[in-house]
Coordinates of C-alpha atoms and ligand atoms in Angstrom, one line a residue:
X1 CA 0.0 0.0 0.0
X2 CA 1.0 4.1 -0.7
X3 CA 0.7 5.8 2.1
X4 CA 0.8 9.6 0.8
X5 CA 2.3 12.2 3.0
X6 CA 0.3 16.1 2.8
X7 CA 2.1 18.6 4.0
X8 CA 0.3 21.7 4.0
X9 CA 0.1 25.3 5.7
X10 CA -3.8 25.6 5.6
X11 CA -5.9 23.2 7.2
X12 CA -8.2 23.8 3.4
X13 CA -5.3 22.7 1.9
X14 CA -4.8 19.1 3.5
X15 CA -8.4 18.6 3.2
X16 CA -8.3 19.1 -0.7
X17 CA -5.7 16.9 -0.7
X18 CA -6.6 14.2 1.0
X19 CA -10.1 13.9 -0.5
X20 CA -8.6 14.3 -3.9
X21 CA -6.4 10.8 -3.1
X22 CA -9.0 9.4 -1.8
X23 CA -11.1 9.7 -4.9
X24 CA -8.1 8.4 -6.7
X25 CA -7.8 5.2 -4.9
X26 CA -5.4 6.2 -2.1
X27 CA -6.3 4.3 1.2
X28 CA -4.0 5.7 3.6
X29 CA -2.5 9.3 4.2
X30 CA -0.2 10.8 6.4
X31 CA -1.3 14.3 7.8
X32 CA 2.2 16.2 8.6
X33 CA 0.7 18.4 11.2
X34 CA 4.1 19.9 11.9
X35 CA 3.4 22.2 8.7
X36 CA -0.2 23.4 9.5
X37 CA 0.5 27.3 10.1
X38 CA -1.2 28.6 13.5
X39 CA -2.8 26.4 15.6
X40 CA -3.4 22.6 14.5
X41 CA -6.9 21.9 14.3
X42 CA -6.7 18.0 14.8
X43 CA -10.6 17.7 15.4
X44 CA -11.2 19.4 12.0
X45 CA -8.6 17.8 9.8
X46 CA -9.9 13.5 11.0
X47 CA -13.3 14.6 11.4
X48 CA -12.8 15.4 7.3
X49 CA -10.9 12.5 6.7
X50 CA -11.8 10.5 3.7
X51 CA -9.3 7.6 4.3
X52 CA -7.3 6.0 7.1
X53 CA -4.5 8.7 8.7
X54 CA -1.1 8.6 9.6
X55 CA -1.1 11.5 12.5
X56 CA 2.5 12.8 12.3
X57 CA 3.8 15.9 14.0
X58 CA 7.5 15.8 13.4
X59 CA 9.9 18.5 15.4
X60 CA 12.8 20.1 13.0
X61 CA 15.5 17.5 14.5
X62 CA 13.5 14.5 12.7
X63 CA 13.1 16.3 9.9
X64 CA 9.8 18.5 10.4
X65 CA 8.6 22.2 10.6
X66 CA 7.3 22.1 14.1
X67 CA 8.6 25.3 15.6
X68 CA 6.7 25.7 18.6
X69 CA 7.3 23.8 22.0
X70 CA 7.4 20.3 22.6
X71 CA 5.1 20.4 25.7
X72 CA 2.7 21.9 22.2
X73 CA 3.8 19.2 19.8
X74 CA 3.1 16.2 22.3
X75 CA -0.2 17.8 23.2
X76 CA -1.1 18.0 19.0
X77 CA -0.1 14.2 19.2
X78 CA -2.5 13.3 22.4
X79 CA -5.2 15.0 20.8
X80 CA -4.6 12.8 18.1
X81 CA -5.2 10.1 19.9
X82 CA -8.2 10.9 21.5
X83 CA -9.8 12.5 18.0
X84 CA -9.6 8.3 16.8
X85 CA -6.6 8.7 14.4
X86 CA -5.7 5.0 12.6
X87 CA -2.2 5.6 13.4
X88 CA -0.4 8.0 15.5
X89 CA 3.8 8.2 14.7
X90 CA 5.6 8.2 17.7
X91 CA 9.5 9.1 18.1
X92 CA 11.4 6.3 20.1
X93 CA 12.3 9.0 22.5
X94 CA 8.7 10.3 23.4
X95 CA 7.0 6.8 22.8
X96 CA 6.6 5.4 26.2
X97 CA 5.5 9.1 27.6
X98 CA 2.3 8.8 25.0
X99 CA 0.3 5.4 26.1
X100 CA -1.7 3.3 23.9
X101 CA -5.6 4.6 24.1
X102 CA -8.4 3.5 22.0
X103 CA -8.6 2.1 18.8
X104 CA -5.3 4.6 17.4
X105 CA -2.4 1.8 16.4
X106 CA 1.2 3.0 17.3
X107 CA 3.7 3.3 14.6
X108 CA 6.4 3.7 16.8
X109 CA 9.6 5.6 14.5
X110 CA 13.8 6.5 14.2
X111 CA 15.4 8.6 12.0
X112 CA 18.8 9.1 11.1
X113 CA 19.9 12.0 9.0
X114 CA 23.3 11.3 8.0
X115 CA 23.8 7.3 8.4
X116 CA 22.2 4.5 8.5
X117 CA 23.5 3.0 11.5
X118 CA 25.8 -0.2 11.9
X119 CA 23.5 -1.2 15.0
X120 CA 20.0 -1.0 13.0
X121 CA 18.7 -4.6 14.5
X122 CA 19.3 -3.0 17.9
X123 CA 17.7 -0.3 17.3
X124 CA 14.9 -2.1 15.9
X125 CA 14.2 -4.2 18.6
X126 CA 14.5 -1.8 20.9
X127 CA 11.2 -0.1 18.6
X128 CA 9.5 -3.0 18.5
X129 CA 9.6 -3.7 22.4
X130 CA 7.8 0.1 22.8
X131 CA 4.3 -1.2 22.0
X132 CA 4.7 -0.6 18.6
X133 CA 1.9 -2.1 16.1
X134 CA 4.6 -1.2 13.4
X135 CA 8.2 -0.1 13.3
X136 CA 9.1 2.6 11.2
X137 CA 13.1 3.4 10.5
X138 CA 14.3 5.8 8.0
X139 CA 17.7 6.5 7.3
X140 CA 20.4 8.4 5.4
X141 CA 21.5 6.1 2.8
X142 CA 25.7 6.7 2.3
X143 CA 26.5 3.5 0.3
X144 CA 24.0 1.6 -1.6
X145 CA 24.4 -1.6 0.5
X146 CA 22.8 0.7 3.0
X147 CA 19.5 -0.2 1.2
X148 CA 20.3 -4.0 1.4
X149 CA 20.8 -4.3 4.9
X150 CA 17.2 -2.1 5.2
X151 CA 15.6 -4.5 2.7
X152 CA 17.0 -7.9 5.0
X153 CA 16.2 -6.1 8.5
X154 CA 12.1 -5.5 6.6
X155 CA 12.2 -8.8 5.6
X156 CA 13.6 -10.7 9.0
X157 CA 11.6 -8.3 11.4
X158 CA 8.5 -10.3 13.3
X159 CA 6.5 -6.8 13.8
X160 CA 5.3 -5.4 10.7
X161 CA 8.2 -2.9 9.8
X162 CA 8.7 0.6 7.5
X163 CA 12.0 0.6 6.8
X164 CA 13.5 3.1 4.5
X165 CA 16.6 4.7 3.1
X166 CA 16.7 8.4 2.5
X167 CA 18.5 10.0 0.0
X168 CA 19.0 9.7 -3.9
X169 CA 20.9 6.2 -3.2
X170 CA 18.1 5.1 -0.3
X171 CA 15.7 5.8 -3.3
X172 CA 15.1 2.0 -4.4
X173 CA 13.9 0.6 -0.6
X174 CA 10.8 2.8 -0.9
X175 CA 9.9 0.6 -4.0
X176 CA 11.1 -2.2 -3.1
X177 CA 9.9 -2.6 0.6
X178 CA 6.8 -3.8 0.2
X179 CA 8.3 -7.3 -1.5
X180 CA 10.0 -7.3 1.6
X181 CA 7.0 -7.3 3.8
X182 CA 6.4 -3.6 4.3
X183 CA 3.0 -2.7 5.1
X184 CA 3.2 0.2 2.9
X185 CA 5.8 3.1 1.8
X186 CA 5.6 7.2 1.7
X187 CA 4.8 8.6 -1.0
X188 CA 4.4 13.0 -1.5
X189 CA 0.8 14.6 -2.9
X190 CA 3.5 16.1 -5.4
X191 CA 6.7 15.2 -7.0
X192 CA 8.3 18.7 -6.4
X193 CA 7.4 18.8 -2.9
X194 CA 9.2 16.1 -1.2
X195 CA 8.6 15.9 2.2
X196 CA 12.5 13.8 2.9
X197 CA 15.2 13.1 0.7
X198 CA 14.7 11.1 -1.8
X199 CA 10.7 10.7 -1.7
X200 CA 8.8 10.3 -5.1
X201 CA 5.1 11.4 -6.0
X202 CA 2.5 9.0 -5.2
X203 CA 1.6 8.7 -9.6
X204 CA 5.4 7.9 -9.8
X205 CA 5.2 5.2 -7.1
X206 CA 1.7 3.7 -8.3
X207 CA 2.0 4.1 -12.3
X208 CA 5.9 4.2 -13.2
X209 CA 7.0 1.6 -10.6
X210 CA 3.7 -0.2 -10.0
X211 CA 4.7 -0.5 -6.1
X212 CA 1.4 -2.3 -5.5
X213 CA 2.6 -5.3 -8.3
X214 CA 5.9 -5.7 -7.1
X215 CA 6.8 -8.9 -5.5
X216 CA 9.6 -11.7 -4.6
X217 CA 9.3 -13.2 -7.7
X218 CA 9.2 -9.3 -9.6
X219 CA 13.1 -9.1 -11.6
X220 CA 15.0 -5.7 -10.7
X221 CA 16.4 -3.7 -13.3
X222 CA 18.0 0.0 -13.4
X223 CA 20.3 2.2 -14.2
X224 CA 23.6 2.6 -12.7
X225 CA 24.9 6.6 -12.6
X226 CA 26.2 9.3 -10.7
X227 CA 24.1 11.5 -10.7
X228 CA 20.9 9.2 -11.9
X229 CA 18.0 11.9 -10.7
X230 CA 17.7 13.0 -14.2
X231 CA 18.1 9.5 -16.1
X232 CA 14.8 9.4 -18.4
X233 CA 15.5 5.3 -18.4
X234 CA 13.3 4.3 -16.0
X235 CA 10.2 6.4 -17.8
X236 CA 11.0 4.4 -20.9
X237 CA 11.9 0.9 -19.3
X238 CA 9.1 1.0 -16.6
X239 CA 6.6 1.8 -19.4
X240 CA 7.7 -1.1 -22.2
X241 CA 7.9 -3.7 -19.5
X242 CA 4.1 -2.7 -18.1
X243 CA 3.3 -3.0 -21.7
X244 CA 5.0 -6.5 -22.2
X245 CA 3.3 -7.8 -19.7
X246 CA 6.7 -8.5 -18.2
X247 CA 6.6 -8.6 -14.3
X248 CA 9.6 -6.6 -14.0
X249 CA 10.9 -3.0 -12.7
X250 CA 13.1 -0.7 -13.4
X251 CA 15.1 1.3 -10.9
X252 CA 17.6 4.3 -10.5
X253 CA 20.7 3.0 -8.7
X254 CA 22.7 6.3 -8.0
X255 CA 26.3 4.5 -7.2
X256 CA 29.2 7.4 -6.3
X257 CA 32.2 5.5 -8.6
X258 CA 34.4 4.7 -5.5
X259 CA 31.4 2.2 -4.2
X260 CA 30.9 0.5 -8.0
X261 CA 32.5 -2.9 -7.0
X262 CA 30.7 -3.8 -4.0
X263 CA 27.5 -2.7 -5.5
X264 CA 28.0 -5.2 -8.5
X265 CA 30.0 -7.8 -6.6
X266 CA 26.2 -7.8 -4.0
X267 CA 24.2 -7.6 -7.3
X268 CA 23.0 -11.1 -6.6
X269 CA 21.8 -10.2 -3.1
X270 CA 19.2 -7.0 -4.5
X271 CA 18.8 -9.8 -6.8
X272 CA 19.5 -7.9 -9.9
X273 CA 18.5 -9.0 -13.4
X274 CA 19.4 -6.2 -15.5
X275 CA 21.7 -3.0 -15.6
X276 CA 21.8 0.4 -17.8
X277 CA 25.3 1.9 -17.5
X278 CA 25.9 5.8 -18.0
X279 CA 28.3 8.4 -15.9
X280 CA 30.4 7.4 -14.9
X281 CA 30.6 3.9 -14.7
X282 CA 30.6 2.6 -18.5
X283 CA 34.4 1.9 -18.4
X284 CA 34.6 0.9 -14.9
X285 CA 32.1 -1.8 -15.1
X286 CA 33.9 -4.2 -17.6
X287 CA 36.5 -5.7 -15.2
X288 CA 33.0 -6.9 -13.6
X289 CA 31.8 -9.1 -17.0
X290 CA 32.7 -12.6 -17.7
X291 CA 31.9 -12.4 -21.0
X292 CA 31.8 -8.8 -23.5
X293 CA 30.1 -8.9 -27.0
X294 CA 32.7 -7.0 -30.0
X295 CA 31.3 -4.0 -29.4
X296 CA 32.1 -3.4 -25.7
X297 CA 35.9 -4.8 -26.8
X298 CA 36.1 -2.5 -29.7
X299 CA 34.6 0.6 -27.7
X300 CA 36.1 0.4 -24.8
X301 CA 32.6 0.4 -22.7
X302 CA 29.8 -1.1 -22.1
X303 CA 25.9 0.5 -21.2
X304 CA 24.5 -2.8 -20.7
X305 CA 24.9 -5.6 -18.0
X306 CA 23.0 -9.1 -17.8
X307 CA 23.3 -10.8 -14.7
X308 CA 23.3 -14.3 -16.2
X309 CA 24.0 -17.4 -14.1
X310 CA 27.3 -17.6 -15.4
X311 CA 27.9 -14.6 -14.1
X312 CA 27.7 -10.6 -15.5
X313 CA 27.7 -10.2 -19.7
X314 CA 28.3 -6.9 -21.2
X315 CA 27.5 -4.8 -23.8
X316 CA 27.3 -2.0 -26.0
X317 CA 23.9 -0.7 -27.6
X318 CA 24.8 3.3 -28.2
X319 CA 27.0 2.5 -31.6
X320 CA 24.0 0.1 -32.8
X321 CA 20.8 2.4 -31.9
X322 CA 22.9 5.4 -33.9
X323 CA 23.6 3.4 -36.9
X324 CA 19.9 1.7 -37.0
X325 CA 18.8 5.9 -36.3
X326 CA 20.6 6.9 -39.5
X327 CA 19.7 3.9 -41.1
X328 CA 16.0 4.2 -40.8
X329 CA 16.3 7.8 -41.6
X330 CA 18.0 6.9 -44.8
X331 CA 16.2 4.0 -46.0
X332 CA 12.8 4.7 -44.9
X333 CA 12.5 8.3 -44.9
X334 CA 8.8 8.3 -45.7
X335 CA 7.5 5.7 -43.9
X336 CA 5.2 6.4 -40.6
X337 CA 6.8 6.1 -36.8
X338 CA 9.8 4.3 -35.7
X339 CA 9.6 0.8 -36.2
X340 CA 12.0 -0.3 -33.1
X341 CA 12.1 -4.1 -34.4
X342 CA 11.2 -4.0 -37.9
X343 CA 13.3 -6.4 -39.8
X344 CA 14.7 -5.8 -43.6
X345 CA 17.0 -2.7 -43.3
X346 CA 19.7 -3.5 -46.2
X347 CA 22.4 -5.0 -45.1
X348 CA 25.3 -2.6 -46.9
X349 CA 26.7 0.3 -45.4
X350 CA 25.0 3.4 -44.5
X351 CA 25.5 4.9 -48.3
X352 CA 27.1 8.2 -46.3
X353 CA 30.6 8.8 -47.1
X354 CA 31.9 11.5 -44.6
X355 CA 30.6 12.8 -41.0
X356 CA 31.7 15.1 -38.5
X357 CA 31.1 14.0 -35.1
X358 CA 30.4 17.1 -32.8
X359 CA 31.7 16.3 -28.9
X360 CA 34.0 14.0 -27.9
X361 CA 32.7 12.1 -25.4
X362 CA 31.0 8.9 -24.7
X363 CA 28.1 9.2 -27.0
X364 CA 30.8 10.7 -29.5
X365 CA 33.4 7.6 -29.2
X366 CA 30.1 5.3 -29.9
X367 CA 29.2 7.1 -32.8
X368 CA 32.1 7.6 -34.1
X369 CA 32.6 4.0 -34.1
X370 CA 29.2 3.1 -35.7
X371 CA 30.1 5.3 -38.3
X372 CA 33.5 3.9 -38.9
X373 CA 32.0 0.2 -39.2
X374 CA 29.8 1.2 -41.5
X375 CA 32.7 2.6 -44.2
X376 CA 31.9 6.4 -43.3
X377 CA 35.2 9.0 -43.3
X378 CA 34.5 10.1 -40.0
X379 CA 36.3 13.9 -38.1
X380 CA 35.5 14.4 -34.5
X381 CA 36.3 17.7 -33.8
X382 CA 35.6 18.7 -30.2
X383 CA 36.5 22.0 -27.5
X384 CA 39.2 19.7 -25.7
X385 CA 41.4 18.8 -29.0
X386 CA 43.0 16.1 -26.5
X387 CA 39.8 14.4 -26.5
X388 CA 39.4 14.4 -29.7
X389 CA 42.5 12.9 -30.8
X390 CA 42.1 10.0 -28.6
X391 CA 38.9 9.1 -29.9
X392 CA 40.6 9.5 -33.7
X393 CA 43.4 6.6 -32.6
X394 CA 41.3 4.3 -30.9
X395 CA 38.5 4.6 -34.1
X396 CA 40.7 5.4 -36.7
X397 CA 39.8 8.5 -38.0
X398 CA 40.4 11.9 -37.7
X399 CA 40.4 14.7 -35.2
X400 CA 40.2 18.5 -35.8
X401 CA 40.2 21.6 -33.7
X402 CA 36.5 23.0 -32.7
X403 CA 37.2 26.4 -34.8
X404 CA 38.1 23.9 -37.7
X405 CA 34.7 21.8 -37.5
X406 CA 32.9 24.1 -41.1
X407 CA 36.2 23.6 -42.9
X408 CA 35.9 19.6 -42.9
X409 CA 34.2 17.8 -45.8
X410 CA 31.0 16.2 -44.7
X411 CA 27.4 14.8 -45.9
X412 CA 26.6 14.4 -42.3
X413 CA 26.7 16.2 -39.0
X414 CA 26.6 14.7 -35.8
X415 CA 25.8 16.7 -32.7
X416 CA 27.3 15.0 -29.6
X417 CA 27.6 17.4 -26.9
X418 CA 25.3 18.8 -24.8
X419 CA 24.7 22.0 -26.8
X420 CA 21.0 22.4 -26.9
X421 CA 19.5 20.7 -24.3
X422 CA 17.3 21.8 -22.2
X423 CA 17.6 24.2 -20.6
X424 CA 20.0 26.2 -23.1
X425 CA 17.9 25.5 -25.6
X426 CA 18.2 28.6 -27.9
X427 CA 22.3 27.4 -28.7
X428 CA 23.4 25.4 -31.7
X429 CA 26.8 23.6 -31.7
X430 CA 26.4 24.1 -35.9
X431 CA 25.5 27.6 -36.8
X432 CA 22.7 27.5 -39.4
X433 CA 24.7 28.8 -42.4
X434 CA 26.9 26.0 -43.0
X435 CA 23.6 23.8 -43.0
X436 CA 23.0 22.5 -46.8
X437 CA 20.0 21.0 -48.2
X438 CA 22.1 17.7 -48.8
X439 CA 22.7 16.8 -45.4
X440 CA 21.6 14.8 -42.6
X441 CA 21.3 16.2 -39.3
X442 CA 21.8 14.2 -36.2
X443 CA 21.2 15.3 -32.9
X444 CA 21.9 13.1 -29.9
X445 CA 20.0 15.5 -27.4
X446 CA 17.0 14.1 -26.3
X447 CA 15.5 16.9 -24.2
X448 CA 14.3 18.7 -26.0
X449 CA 13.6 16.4 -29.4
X450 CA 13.5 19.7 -31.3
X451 CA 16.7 21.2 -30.8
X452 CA 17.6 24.6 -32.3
X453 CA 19.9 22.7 -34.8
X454 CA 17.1 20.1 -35.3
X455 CA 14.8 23.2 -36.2
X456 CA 17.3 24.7 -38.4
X457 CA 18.5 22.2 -40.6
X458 CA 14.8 20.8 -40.8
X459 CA 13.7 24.3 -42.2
X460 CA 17.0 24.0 -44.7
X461 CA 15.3 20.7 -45.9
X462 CA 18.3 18.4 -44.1
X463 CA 17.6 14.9 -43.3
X464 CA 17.0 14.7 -39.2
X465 CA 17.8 12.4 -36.9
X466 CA 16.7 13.2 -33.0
X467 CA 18.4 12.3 -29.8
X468 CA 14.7 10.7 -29.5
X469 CA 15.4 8.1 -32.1
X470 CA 18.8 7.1 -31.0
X471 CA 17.6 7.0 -26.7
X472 CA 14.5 4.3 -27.9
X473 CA 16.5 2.1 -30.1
X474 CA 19.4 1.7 -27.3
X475 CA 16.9 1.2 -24.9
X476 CA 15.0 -1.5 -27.6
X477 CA 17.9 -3.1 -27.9
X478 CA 18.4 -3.3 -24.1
X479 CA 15.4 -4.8 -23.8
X480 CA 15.6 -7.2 -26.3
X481 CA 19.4 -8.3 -24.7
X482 CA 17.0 -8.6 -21.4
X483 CA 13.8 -9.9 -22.4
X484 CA 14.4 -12.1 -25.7
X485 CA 11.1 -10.0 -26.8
X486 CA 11.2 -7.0 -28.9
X487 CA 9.5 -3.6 -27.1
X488 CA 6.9 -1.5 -27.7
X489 CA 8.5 1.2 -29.9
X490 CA 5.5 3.5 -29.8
X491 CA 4.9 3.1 -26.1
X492 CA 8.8 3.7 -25.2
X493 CA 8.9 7.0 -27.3
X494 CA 5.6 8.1 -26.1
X495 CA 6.6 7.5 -22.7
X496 CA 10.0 9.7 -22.9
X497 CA 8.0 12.6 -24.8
X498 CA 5.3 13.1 -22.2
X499 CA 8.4 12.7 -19.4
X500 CA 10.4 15.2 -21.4
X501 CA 7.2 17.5 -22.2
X502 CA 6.1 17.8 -18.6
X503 CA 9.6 18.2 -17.3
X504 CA 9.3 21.7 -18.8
X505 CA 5.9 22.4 -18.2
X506 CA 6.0 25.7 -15.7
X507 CA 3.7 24.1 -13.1
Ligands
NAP601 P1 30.4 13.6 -22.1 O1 31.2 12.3 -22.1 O2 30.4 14.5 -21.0 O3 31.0 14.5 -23.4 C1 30.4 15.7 -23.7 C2 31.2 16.3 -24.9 O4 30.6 17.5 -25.2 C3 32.7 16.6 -24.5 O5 33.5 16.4 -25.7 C4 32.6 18.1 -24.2 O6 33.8 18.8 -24.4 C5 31.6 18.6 -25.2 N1 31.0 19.8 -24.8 C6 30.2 20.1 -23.7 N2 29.8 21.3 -23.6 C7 30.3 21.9 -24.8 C8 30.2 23.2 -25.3 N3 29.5 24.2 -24.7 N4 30.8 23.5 -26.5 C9 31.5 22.5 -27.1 N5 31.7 21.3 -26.6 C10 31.0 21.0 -25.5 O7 28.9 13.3 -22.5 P2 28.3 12.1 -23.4 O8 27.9 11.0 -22.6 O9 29.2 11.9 -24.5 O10 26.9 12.8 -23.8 C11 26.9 14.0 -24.7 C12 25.5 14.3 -25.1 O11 25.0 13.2 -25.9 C13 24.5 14.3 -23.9 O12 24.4 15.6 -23.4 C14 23.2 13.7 -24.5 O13 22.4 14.8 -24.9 C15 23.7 13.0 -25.7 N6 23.4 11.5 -25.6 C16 22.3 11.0 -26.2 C17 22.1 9.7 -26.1 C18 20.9 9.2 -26.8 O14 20.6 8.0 -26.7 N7 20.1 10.0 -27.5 C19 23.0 8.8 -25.4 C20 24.1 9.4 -24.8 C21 24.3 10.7 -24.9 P3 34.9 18.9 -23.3 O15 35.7 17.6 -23.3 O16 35.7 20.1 -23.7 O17 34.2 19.1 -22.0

């Protein structure tokens, strides 16, 4: 179950709220009474209720906006109590100074800030033996086997039992607890106002990661970054498995690079199926693989990990989706959508014969190297020259200065850098002059689809290729490495332009 957390100033406000969950199928709430403004009118706010409440008054040290006394705050809490809340949340410290009256159940609750502690059994128990009907723990998440031993303490704990990792790497337990016996996990009314690090919306936690399907036998996926916030792969993941049928999710691990190993080396323990690899980690990860298809060894790195019996396989989708992009622009210029799995492309070469790659980082090195395969003369020309020229020996082909990039021969243009995305989204890496009517334009930005350069070069009559095209067909191909099954190609690319459309909408 989702239990949603309101936090609002006016007592009109929570009300609104809560009836408006209610209606939408939400069957338990928690009222943060620590951020009414002016005095708490507990009577009011459960004599409203339209589901089940969580009475929680939380004082700034846990976390909360209560600002006047404490003598005040415990009173908020008794009264509480005696109004017939479900469940009253009770700090460990203040627990056994608030007894047990009426029908109101006792969620008796730690929190830790900065850690989560070595001693969290100890702790637990010592919860548990408060008269607690459940046992809620939330802690700071430092190292992503944080969440593990949350998950194992959930899952051995007797007493029913919240526990939770905060924070961007605490993020998967508040998926994933309910598979490990949870009652049910936080969720905020909204997205953008999280209520403690590392909480999602209630429509993320009910319609991206399905929290209410997930169990034992559900397979983990994700994708492995520093920083992952931002990662659009779950969006497009979460919504082609729900499509498939396939009872799978898909999760962002945020792993700082220095904790990499031990988080593969326990993948078995999560139990992972599944891993995209971005920043930092796509080099890193390959002294994890037994086995590497000719990409990864020709690249360099992998975005892709199986966990197969034998142990972790690796490999390298980014060179394939921008080749099949380019492709499908070329060969089927006229025909409708993107046809993910469609079969029948011709088997020669791309039928380019020179490119210049803008950017010379990861997504350049995979392009580049596409390109290369495929019998195009390929220039990277990039800001940092270095970069540049150590992509041209390990592709074979050539480098040029920045300054340089109009002066190279080329049928195609390449956009690899982040020049255009959102939120710069007025800047071009290619100023619109040098754009001929011959070309083809391809932009790897995905955010926005329409990129200045995309809008230029389309209203110079160039060939495009978006950052849209190339982000679904690695992702397809992911999935088909994963799943033996071909995705949803309309469902994927829907699901990343609604994700990318609201992520600029104002409100
Ligand atoms: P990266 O490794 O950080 O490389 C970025 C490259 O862009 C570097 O060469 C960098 O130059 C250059 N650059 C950055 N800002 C610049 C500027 N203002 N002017 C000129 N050059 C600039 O990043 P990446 O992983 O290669 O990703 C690059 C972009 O590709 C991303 O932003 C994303 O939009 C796109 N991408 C798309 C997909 C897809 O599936 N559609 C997949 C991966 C990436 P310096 O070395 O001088 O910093």
């Amino acid at each position: 179950m989702i239990c949603v957390s309101i936090g609002r100033g006016r007592h009109r406000h929570v009300i609104a709220e809560h009836k408006y969950l209610a209606e939408h199928g939400i069957r338990l709430v928690e009222l943060r009474l620590d951020y009414i403004e002016g005095p708490v009118q507990v009577a009011r706010l459960l004599r409203e209720r339209h589901c089940p409440i969580i009475a929680t008054c939380r004082r700034a040290v846990d976390g909360g906006r209560w600002s006047q006394s404490e003598e005040a705050r415990q009173l908020v809490l008794r009264t509480a109590i005696v109004e017939g809340a479900d469940y009253i949340d009770l700090e460990d410290d203040i627990a056994q100074s608030i007894p047990r009256y009426g029908r109101t159940k006792r969620i008796i609750s730690h929190h830790d800030f900065h850690k989560t502690p070595a001693d969290l059994e100890a702790i637990h128990a010592r919860l548990a033996a408060m008269d607690a009907d459940i046992v809620k723990i939330a802690t700071m998440a430092n190292h992503p086997t944080d969440n593990l031993r949350m998950m194992e303490l959930v899952r051995s704990s007797r007493i029913p039992t919240v526990g939770l990792c905060m924070g961007d790497i605490g993020m998967p337990t508040r998926v994933l607890v309910g598979s490990c016996g949870a009652p049910f996990t936080f969720a905020t009314f909204h997205e953008d106002r999280v209520l403690a690090p590392g909480q999602i919306g209630w429509r993320q936690m009910r319609d991206l990661y399905r929290y209410d399907s997930i169990s034992t036998a559900t397979r983990i996926y994700g994708v492995v970054a520093d920083p992952v916030a931002h990662s659009l792969s779950p969006v497009v993941h979460n919504a082609a498995l729900e499509a498939a049928g396939i009872d799978a999710v898909y999760l962002p691990f945020r792993v700082p690079a220095e904790q990499l190993d031990e988080f593969l080396e326990r993948g078995a323990n999560w139990p992972l199926s599944g891993l995209s690899v971005t920043i930092p980690h796509k080099e890193a990860v390959l002294k994890h693989a037994v086995r590497q298809d000719d990409l990864v060894t020709s690249i360099g790195a992998a975005n892709t990990l199986a966990f197969e019996p034998s142990g972790v396989a690796a490999f390298n989708t980014d060179a394939t989706a921008a080749v099949e992009s380019l492709k499908h622009a070329l060969y089927y210029r006229d025909a409708d959508g993107g046809g993910v799995g469609e079969t029948g492309e011709p088997d020669e070469g791309l039928g380019l014969k020179t490119a210049i790659v803008l950017g010379a980082g990861g997504a350049a090195r995979a392009v580049a190297f596409g390109l290369k395969q495929q019998g195009v003369d390929v220039t990277v020309a990039s800001r940092t020259f270095e970069r540049s020229k150590r992509i041209a020996t390990e592709v074979g082909c050539k480098a040029v200065e920045w300054n340089a990039r109009y002066r190279v021969s080329h049928d195609c243009v390449v956009n690899a850098t982040p020049i255009g995305m959102h939120p710069h989204v007025d800047e071009t890496p290619y100023e619109k002059e040098h754009l001929r009517r011959y070309m083809i334009v391809f932009d790897t930005v995905y955010n926005p689809e329409n990129t200045l350069l995309v809008k230029e070069a389309r209203a110079v009559g160039c060939q495009i290729v978006t950052g849209v095209d190339m982000f679904v067909r690695q992702a397809a191909i992911q999935f088909r490495i994963w799943q033996g099954v071909d995705a949803s190609d309309h469902v994927m690319r829907d699901a990343l332009k609604r994700a990318t459309s609201s992520a600029r909408s104002p409100d």
